[in-house]
Amino acid sequence: MTLRESPAARIGASIAIATGLYGVSFGALSVASGLNFWQTIALSLLLFSGGSQFAFIGVIAGGGTGVAAMSASALLGIRNGVYGMQLNALLRPTGWRRFAAAHVTIDESTATATGQIDPSEQKRGFWVAGLGIYLLWNAFTAAGAFLGDALGDPRQWGLDGAAVAAFLGLLWPRIRAVQPAAIAAVCAVVTLLAVPLVAPGVPILVAAVVAGLIGWFRHGATPAHAPGHVGDGLEPDIEPYRHEGGTPRPARPGPESAGRDRVGSDLPGQARPGQDALGQDALRDGEAP
Amino acid sequence: MTLWIWVLVAAGAAYLTKLLGYLVPARVLSNPRMSRVAGTLTIGLLASLTVVNAAASGTAVVLDARVGALVAAALALWLKAPFLVVVIVGALAAAGLRLLGWP
């Protein structure tokens, strides 16, 4: 099968286009939060994980230190390590490919790969989504950073409000069940209580410790769909493997792909029986189990 | 200049985290407690980042136009607007409220 005929490659390409565009908002918000143009570019090129990038600039925007920004970003990236284990088992990349695969391991490329059944389709989906998002996310980050630099006072344009909306948008798809919503609420309250007491940036780390402890000690308290329930800041509009009533069904195609008859009909969107949460879960809008 | 250092350290930490996943043996990875912590951590951090960006100003909790942005974004998300639209709605709400005289 060629790449053009591959359903997984088509899904990957759709996701790359849909998510790459969000690089605009990252670029603009990053320069508004006090990073310069090249630091913004460096985050997208070298760090390349939307959630972690937003976390970094969010702490800086709040007056936090570089250490706090780095810590929040690193903690938010932990799930990428979990993805790495799963993808390694799935794709078995060797040599230099393993190092390249690690760099483009994010929510979207993982979801695209794990939603496929056929091993070669898993590979195609992973690489097309991963490399496609990498190219577009970086191109649009540069565009956003350039525009943001030219805009002047970010508050006048509501860019600080845009940052708030972006974080809520990243959180939203994860709080569709009671337990994750409770964790989010507890951490929000902890943050509010900590803000007047500690240095800027530290309240986020306090909340992270609380969240980590909840996950460590409360068996079954996890969102069963985390961390596969994605949202990485590179979040797609489309849900390639959306479930309904527990039955996986093919994707609602993105706006740029032509209808589901083209993409969806021959799409192996069914997860294997017994596949873990990551593979079973929808990208977004997935019903809580 | 120091910010540059932390940008690079953050990038290094992100890559090492990803690579580590590819390098550790499979049975270590399948520890359910690890993925549970990764899940709760992600939710907690995002909730905290939302609150800090909406209501913190240095070490003070303030209610300004950003809270309007939070409410507007929640409404947009509830109406299933795509991410980019949600971000724009948040910006418009904050900018609009400031035009009306909110700080």
Short mmCIF file of C-alpha atoms in Angstrom, two decimals:
data_model
loop_
_atom_site.label_atom_id
_atom_site.label_comp_id
_atom_site.label_asym_id
_atom_site.label_seq_id
_atom_site.Cartn_x
_atom_site.Cartn_y
_atom_site.Cartn_z
CA MET A 1 0.00 0.00 0.00
CA THR A 2 1.33 3.43 -0.79
CA LEU A 3 1.18 6.31 1.61
CA ARG A 4 -1.54 7.95 -0.47
CA GLU A 5 -3.82 4.98 -0.07
CA SER A 6 -3.18 4.50 3.62
CA PRO A 7 -6.13 5.40 5.85
CA ALA A 8 -3.81 5.91 8.79
CA ALA A 9 -1.67 8.32 6.80
CA ARG A 10 -4.78 10.28 5.83
CA ILE A 11 -5.87 10.51 9.45
CA GLY A 12 -2.37 11.55 10.44
CA ALA A 13 -2.36 14.26 7.78
CA SER A 14 -5.79 15.55 8.86
CA ILE A 15 -4.64 15.75 12.45
CA ALA A 16 -1.41 17.45 11.42
CA ILE A 17 -3.30 20.20 9.61
CA ALA A 18 -5.90 20.65 12.35
CA THR A 19 -3.37 20.78 15.17
CA GLY A 20 -0.52 22.53 13.38
CA LEU A 21 -2.71 25.60 13.11
CA TYR A 22 -2.77 25.95 16.89
CA GLY A 23 0.88 26.85 16.68
CA VAL A 24 -0.35 30.36 15.85
CA SER A 25 -1.90 30.76 19.28
CA PHE A 26 1.17 29.34 20.98
CA GLY A 27 3.53 31.67 19.11
CA ALA A 28 1.46 34.77 19.86
CA LEU A 29 0.92 33.88 23.53
CA SER A 30 4.56 33.03 24.04
CA VAL A 31 5.88 36.43 22.97
CA ALA A 32 3.05 38.07 24.94
CA SER A 33 4.17 36.23 28.06
CA GLY A 34 7.67 37.63 27.84
CA LEU A 35 9.71 35.16 25.82
CA ASN A 36 11.44 36.56 22.77
CA PHE A 37 10.93 35.37 19.20
CA TRP A 38 13.81 32.90 19.19
CA GLN A 39 13.01 31.45 22.61
CA THR A 40 9.50 30.84 21.32
CA ILE A 41 10.87 29.12 18.22
CA ALA A 42 13.25 27.06 20.37
CA LEU A 43 10.39 25.75 22.51
CA SER A 44 8.47 24.50 19.48
CA LEU A 45 11.53 23.07 17.71
CA LEU A 46 13.25 21.45 20.67
CA LEU A 47 10.62 20.84 23.34
CA PHE A 48 7.72 20.05 20.99
CA SER A 49 4.90 19.14 23.31
CA GLY A 50 2.06 21.63 23.27
CA GLY A 51 0.90 21.20 26.86
CA SER A 52 4.41 21.54 28.24
CA GLN A 53 5.09 24.55 26.04
CA PHE A 54 1.94 26.28 27.25
CA ALA A 55 2.87 25.41 30.83
CA PHE A 56 6.30 26.98 30.42
CA ILE A 57 5.00 30.28 29.07
CA GLY A 58 2.08 30.25 31.53
CA VAL A 59 4.43 30.25 34.51
CA ILE A 60 6.62 32.97 32.98
CA ALA A 61 3.53 35.08 32.23
CA GLY A 62 2.51 34.79 35.89
CA GLY A 63 5.86 36.16 37.02
CA GLY A 64 7.30 32.77 37.92
CA THR A 65 10.97 31.85 37.68
CA GLY A 66 12.62 29.84 34.93
CA VAL A 67 13.03 26.93 37.34
CA ALA A 68 9.32 26.87 38.09
CA ALA A 69 8.48 27.13 34.39
CA MET A 70 10.82 24.27 33.54
CA SER A 71 9.44 22.13 36.38
CA ALA A 72 5.81 22.61 35.38
CA SER A 73 6.70 21.86 31.77
CA ALA A 74 8.68 18.72 32.68
CA LEU A 75 5.91 17.38 34.94
CA LEU A 76 3.29 17.93 32.29
CA GLY A 77 5.47 15.97 29.87
CA ILE A 78 5.58 12.82 31.99
CA ARG A 79 2.73 11.25 30.08
CA ASN A 80 4.87 11.40 26.93
CA GLY A 81 7.16 8.90 28.64
CA VAL A 82 4.22 6.59 29.12
CA TYR A 83 3.35 7.01 25.44
CA GLY A 84 6.95 6.20 24.57
CA MET A 85 6.72 2.83 26.30
CA GLN A 86 3.53 1.98 24.48
CA LEU A 87 4.84 3.09 21.11
CA ASN A 88 8.07 1.21 21.60
CA ALA A 89 6.09 -1.96 22.17
CA LEU A 90 3.90 -1.17 19.18
CA LEU A 91 6.32 0.14 16.56
CA ARG A 92 9.67 -1.28 17.71
CA PRO A 93 11.75 1.46 16.08
CA THR A 94 15.46 0.72 15.81
CA GLY A 95 18.62 2.78 15.42
CA TRP A 96 18.22 6.48 14.69
CA ARG A 97 14.51 6.01 14.09
CA ARG A 98 14.03 5.39 17.78
CA PHE A 99 15.52 8.80 18.62
CA ALA A 100 13.44 10.51 15.98
CA ALA A 101 10.31 8.68 17.12
CA ALA A 102 10.90 9.86 20.68
CA HIS A 103 10.96 13.49 19.58
CA VAL A 104 7.62 13.32 17.76
CA THR A 105 5.95 11.29 20.52
CA ILE A 106 3.00 13.43 21.59
CA ASP A 107 -0.70 12.89 22.27
CA GLU A 108 -1.76 13.07 18.63
CA SER A 109 0.87 10.83 17.06
CA THR A 110 0.31 8.28 19.83
CA ALA A 111 -3.44 8.30 19.36
CA THR A 112 -3.12 7.97 15.60
CA ALA A 113 -0.82 4.96 15.94
CA THR A 114 -2.67 3.17 18.72
CA GLY A 115 -5.99 3.53 16.94
CA GLN A 116 -4.79 1.29 14.12
CA ILE A 117 -4.78 -2.49 14.11
CA ASP A 118 -2.40 -3.33 11.30
CA PRO A 119 1.26 -2.85 12.41
CA SER A 120 2.30 -1.15 9.19
CA GLU A 121 -0.66 1.17 9.42
CA GLN A 122 0.29 1.98 12.99
CA LYS A 123 3.72 2.98 11.72
CA ARG A 124 2.40 5.11 8.90
CA GLY A 125 -0.11 6.83 11.15
CA PHE A 126 2.49 7.59 13.77
CA TRP A 127 5.06 9.03 11.39
CA VAL A 128 2.67 11.01 9.23
CA ALA A 129 0.97 12.56 12.27
CA GLY A 130 4.21 13.10 14.18
CA LEU A 131 6.28 14.60 11.37
CA GLY A 132 3.34 16.47 9.88
CA ILE A 133 2.48 18.14 13.18
CA TYR A 134 6.14 18.89 13.79
CA LEU A 135 6.48 20.77 10.49
CA LEU A 136 3.21 22.67 10.74
CA TRP A 137 3.39 23.38 14.47
CA ASN A 138 6.80 24.98 13.99
CA ALA A 139 5.80 26.94 10.89
CA PHE A 140 2.72 28.33 12.62
CA THR A 141 4.56 29.02 15.86
CA ALA A 142 6.90 31.27 13.87
CA ALA A 143 3.94 33.00 12.24
CA GLY A 144 2.22 33.54 15.60
CA ALA A 145 5.37 34.79 17.30
CA PHE A 146 6.01 37.22 14.45
CA LEU A 147 2.44 38.54 14.57
CA GLY A 148 2.44 38.70 18.36
CA ASP A 149 5.64 40.72 18.31
CA ALA A 150 4.05 43.22 15.94
CA LEU A 151 0.84 43.60 17.99
CA GLY A 152 2.18 45.71 20.84
CA ASP A 153 0.53 45.60 24.29
CA PRO A 154 -0.81 42.06 24.64
CA ARG A 155 -3.40 43.04 27.29
CA GLN A 156 -5.06 45.47 24.92
CA TRP A 157 -5.76 42.56 22.58
CA GLY A 158 -6.85 40.29 25.40
CA LEU A 159 -3.97 37.89 24.89
CA ASP A 160 -3.85 37.15 28.62
CA GLY A 161 -7.50 36.16 28.31
CA ALA A 162 -6.56 33.97 25.35
CA ALA A 163 -4.02 32.16 27.54
CA VAL A 164 -6.68 31.47 30.17
CA ALA A 165 -8.97 30.11 27.47
CA ALA A 166 -6.18 27.94 26.06
CA PHE A 167 -5.51 26.27 29.41
CA LEU A 168 -9.19 25.68 30.03
CA GLY A 169 -9.41 24.27 26.51
CA LEU A 170 -6.62 21.81 27.29
CA LEU A 171 -8.22 20.79 30.58
CA TRP A 172 -11.79 20.52 29.34
CA PRO A 173 -11.65 17.23 27.40
CA ARG A 174 -10.22 15.49 30.46
CA ILE A 175 -12.91 16.35 32.97
CA ARG A 176 -15.86 14.47 31.59
CA ALA A 177 -16.09 12.11 34.53
CA VAL A 178 -16.57 12.82 38.23
CA GLN A 179 -13.12 11.78 39.42
CA PRO A 180 -11.02 13.87 37.06
CA ALA A 181 -13.37 16.80 37.70
CA ALA A 182 -12.84 16.40 41.44
CA ILE A 183 -9.06 16.30 40.98
CA ALA A 184 -9.23 19.45 38.86
CA ALA A 185 -11.37 21.22 41.47
CA VAL A 186 -9.10 20.24 44.37
CA CYS A 187 -6.03 21.44 42.48
CA ALA A 188 -7.72 24.71 41.51
CA VAL A 189 -8.58 25.42 45.16
CA VAL A 190 -5.08 24.44 46.34
CA THR A 191 -3.65 26.84 43.77
CA LEU A 192 -5.85 29.75 44.90
CA LEU A 193 -4.90 29.14 48.53
CA ALA A 194 -1.20 28.93 47.68
CA VAL A 195 -0.96 32.04 45.49
CA PRO A 196 -0.73 34.59 48.35
CA LEU A 197 1.60 32.37 50.38
CA VAL A 198 4.42 31.38 48.04
CA ALA A 199 6.44 32.82 45.15
CA PRO A 200 4.86 33.05 41.69
CA GLY A 201 5.05 29.75 39.81
CA VAL A 202 5.26 27.68 43.00
CA PRO A 203 1.47 27.27 43.45
CA ILE A 204 1.43 25.26 40.22
CA LEU A 205 4.06 22.92 41.61
CA VAL A 206 2.14 22.58 44.88
CA ALA A 207 -0.94 21.58 42.91
CA ALA A 208 1.18 19.11 40.93
CA VAL A 209 2.34 17.44 44.13
CA VAL A 210 -1.26 17.17 45.35
CA ALA A 211 -2.38 15.70 42.03
CA GLY A 212 0.51 13.26 41.98
CA LEU A 213 -0.26 12.08 45.51
CA ILE A 214 -3.89 11.53 44.61
CA GLY A 215 -2.81 9.39 41.67
CA TRP A 216 -0.26 7.49 43.74
CA PHE A 217 -2.44 6.61 46.71
CA ARG A 218 -5.96 6.37 45.41
CA HIS A 219 -6.41 3.19 43.48
CA GLY A 220 -9.14 3.50 40.99
CA ALA A 221 -9.26 7.22 41.49
CA THR A 222 -7.74 7.79 38.14
CA PRO A 223 -9.56 8.91 35.26
CA ALA A 224 -9.60 5.55 33.59
CA HIS A 225 -9.03 7.30 30.32
CA ALA A 226 -5.92 9.18 31.34
CA PRO A 227 -3.33 9.60 30.05
CA GLY A 228 -4.62 8.39 26.77
CA HIS A 229 -7.26 11.01 26.87
CA VAL A 230 -5.34 13.49 25.06
CA GLY A 231 -5.04 17.14 24.80
CA ASP A 232 -1.61 18.35 24.36
CA GLY A 233 -2.15 21.83 23.19
CA LEU A 234 -1.69 20.39 19.78
CA GLU A 235 -5.19 19.25 20.09
CA PRO A 236 -7.07 18.22 17.02
CA ASP A 237 -10.56 19.19 16.08
CA ILE A 238 -11.26 15.73 14.97
CA GLU A 239 -11.78 12.61 16.96
CA PRO A 240 -10.33 9.81 14.92
CA TYR A 241 -11.48 7.02 17.15
CA ARG A 242 -14.51 8.37 18.86
CA HIS A 243 -16.51 5.84 20.81
CA GLU A 244 -20.19 5.64 21.24
CA GLY A 245 -21.71 3.29 23.72
CA GLY A 246 -18.37 1.63 24.08
CA THR A 247 -18.23 0.64 20.45
CA PRO A 248 -15.43 2.30 18.62
CA ARG A 249 -16.47 3.77 15.35
CA PRO A 250 -14.58 5.43 12.55
CA ALA A 251 -13.79 9.07 12.58
CA ARG A 252 -15.77 12.12 11.98
CA PRO A 253 -13.40 13.52 9.42
CA GLY A 254 -11.86 16.91 9.85
CA PRO A 255 -12.99 19.87 7.85
CA GLU A 256 -10.08 19.53 5.48
CA SER A 257 -10.68 15.93 4.66
CA ALA A 258 -13.57 15.25 2.44
CA GLY A 259 -16.38 13.31 4.08
CA ARG A 260 -16.34 10.18 6.04
CA ASP A 261 -17.07 8.18 2.94
CA ARG A 262 -13.56 8.98 1.85
CA VAL A 263 -11.68 8.67 5.08
CA GLY A 264 -13.96 6.80 7.34
CA SER A 265 -15.35 3.91 5.39
CA ASP A 266 -12.23 1.84 5.16
CA LEU A 267 -10.79 3.08 8.37
CA PRO A 268 -9.64 0.43 10.76
CA GLY A 269 -10.78 2.44 13.71
CA GLN A 270 -11.62 -0.49 15.89
CA ALA A 271 -9.38 -1.05 18.80
CA ARG A 272 -8.26 -4.60 19.43
CA PRO A 273 -10.09 -6.39 22.19
CA GLY A 274 -8.17 -6.06 25.40
CA GLN A 275 -6.16 -3.16 24.17
CA ASP A 276 -5.15 -0.81 26.90
CA ALA A 277 -6.76 2.47 27.71
CA LEU A 278 -4.52 4.42 25.42
CA GLY A 279 -5.57 2.55 22.36
CA GLN A 280 -9.19 2.39 23.29
CA ASP A 281 -9.65 5.99 24.02
CA ALA A 282 -10.94 8.67 21.83
CA LEU A 283 -8.83 11.67 21.11
CA ARG A 284 -11.42 14.01 22.41
CA ASP A 285 -15.04 13.86 23.37
CA GLY A 286 -14.64 10.23 24.26
CA GLU A 287 -17.33 9.07 26.61
CA ALA A 288 -16.10 8.29 30.07
CA PRO A 289 -16.25 4.62 30.83
CA MET B 1 19.79 35.14 29.27
CA THR B 2 18.86 32.91 32.21
CA LEU B 3 15.50 32.33 30.58
CA TRP B 4 17.36 30.83 27.62
CA ILE B 5 18.97 28.30 29.94
CA TRP B 6 15.61 27.19 31.31
CA VAL B 7 14.13 26.97 27.82
CA LEU B 8 16.93 24.58 26.88
CA VAL B 9 16.73 22.60 30.14
CA ALA B 10 12.96 22.23 29.68
CA ALA B 11 13.52 21.01 26.12
CA GLY B 12 16.12 18.53 27.32
CA ALA B 13 13.84 17.25 30.08
CA ALA B 14 10.99 16.82 27.61
CA TYR B 15 13.12 14.83 25.19
CA LEU B 16 14.66 12.66 27.89
CA THR B 17 11.20 11.85 29.25
CA LYS B 18 10.08 10.73 25.81
CA LEU B 19 13.25 8.78 25.12
CA LEU B 20 13.16 7.10 28.50
CA GLY B 21 9.81 5.61 27.54
CA TYR B 22 11.46 3.98 24.52
CA LEU B 23 14.43 2.73 26.50
CA VAL B 24 12.90 1.19 29.63
CA PRO B 25 11.93 -2.47 29.53
CA ALA B 26 8.27 -3.14 28.90
CA ARG B 27 7.36 -4.60 32.28
CA VAL B 28 8.49 -1.45 34.10
CA LEU B 29 6.26 0.59 31.90
CA SER B 30 3.17 -1.38 32.37
CA ASN B 31 3.05 -0.30 36.00
CA PRO B 32 -0.50 1.03 36.28
CA ARG B 33 0.43 3.34 39.12
CA MET B 34 2.82 5.23 36.83
CA SER B 35 0.22 5.91 34.19
CA ARG B 36 -2.29 6.82 36.90
CA VAL B 37 0.07 9.42 38.33
CA ALA B 38 0.80 10.73 34.84
CA GLY B 39 -2.95 11.13 34.35
CA THR B 40 -3.76 12.89 37.61
CA LEU B 41 -0.67 15.07 37.29
CA THR B 42 -1.77 16.27 33.89
CA ILE B 43 -5.24 17.18 35.12
CA GLY B 44 -3.95 18.86 38.29
CA LEU B 45 -1.36 20.91 36.43
CA LEU B 46 -3.79 22.09 33.78
CA ALA B 47 -6.36 23.08 36.42
CA SER B 48 -3.69 24.95 38.36
CA LEU B 49 -2.34 26.69 35.26
CA THR B 50 -5.86 27.78 34.33
CA VAL B 51 -6.44 29.30 37.76
CA VAL B 52 -3.06 31.02 37.93
CA ASN B 53 -3.48 32.58 34.52
CA ALA B 54 -7.06 33.64 35.27
CA ALA B 55 -6.78 35.03 38.78
CA ALA B 56 -3.19 35.44 39.98
CA SER B 57 -1.19 38.62 39.72
CA GLY B 58 2.16 38.09 41.37
CA THR B 59 1.24 36.85 44.83
CA ALA B 60 -2.25 38.35 44.87
CA VAL B 61 -5.55 36.85 43.79
CA VAL B 62 -7.33 39.41 41.62
CA LEU B 63 -10.59 39.41 39.70
CA ASP B 64 -10.11 41.27 36.44
CA ALA B 65 -11.06 40.91 32.79
CA ARG B 66 -9.31 37.52 32.67
CA VAL B 67 -12.11 36.01 34.76
CA GLY B 68 -14.50 37.16 32.04
CA ALA B 69 -12.28 35.36 29.55
CA LEU B 70 -12.48 32.20 31.68
CA VAL B 71 -16.28 32.29 31.74
CA ALA B 72 -16.52 33.03 28.01
CA ALA B 73 -14.10 30.19 27.21
CA ALA B 74 -16.08 27.76 29.39
CA LEU B 75 -19.23 28.72 27.53
CA ALA B 76 -17.52 28.20 24.17
CA LEU B 77 -16.20 24.80 25.27
CA TRP B 78 -19.61 23.81 26.53
CA LEU B 79 -20.95 24.65 23.07
CA LYS B 80 -18.24 22.35 21.65
CA ALA B 81 -16.31 25.08 19.88
CA PRO B 82 -12.92 23.99 18.52
CA PHE B 83 -9.76 24.93 20.38
CA LEU B 84 -8.78 27.88 18.20
CA VAL B 85 -12.27 29.40 18.49
CA VAL B 86 -12.14 29.00 22.28
CA VAL B 87 -8.83 30.87 22.42
CA ILE B 88 -10.18 33.69 20.25
CA VAL B 89 -13.36 33.94 22.35
CA GLY B 90 -11.19 34.24 25.48
CA ALA B 91 -9.17 37.04 23.90
CA LEU B 92 -12.26 38.89 22.71
CA ALA B 93 -13.89 38.65 26.14
CA ALA B 94 -10.85 40.06 27.93
CA ALA B 95 -10.28 42.81 25.36
CA GLY B 96 -13.98 43.68 25.33
CA LEU B 97 -14.27 43.89 29.11
CA ARG B 98 -11.23 46.18 29.21
CA LEU B 99 -12.82 48.45 26.61
CA LEU B 100 -15.83 48.64 28.96
CA GLY B 101 -13.57 49.75 31.79
CA TRP B 102 -12.81 46.52 33.66
CA PRO B 103 -9.16 46.38 34.71
#
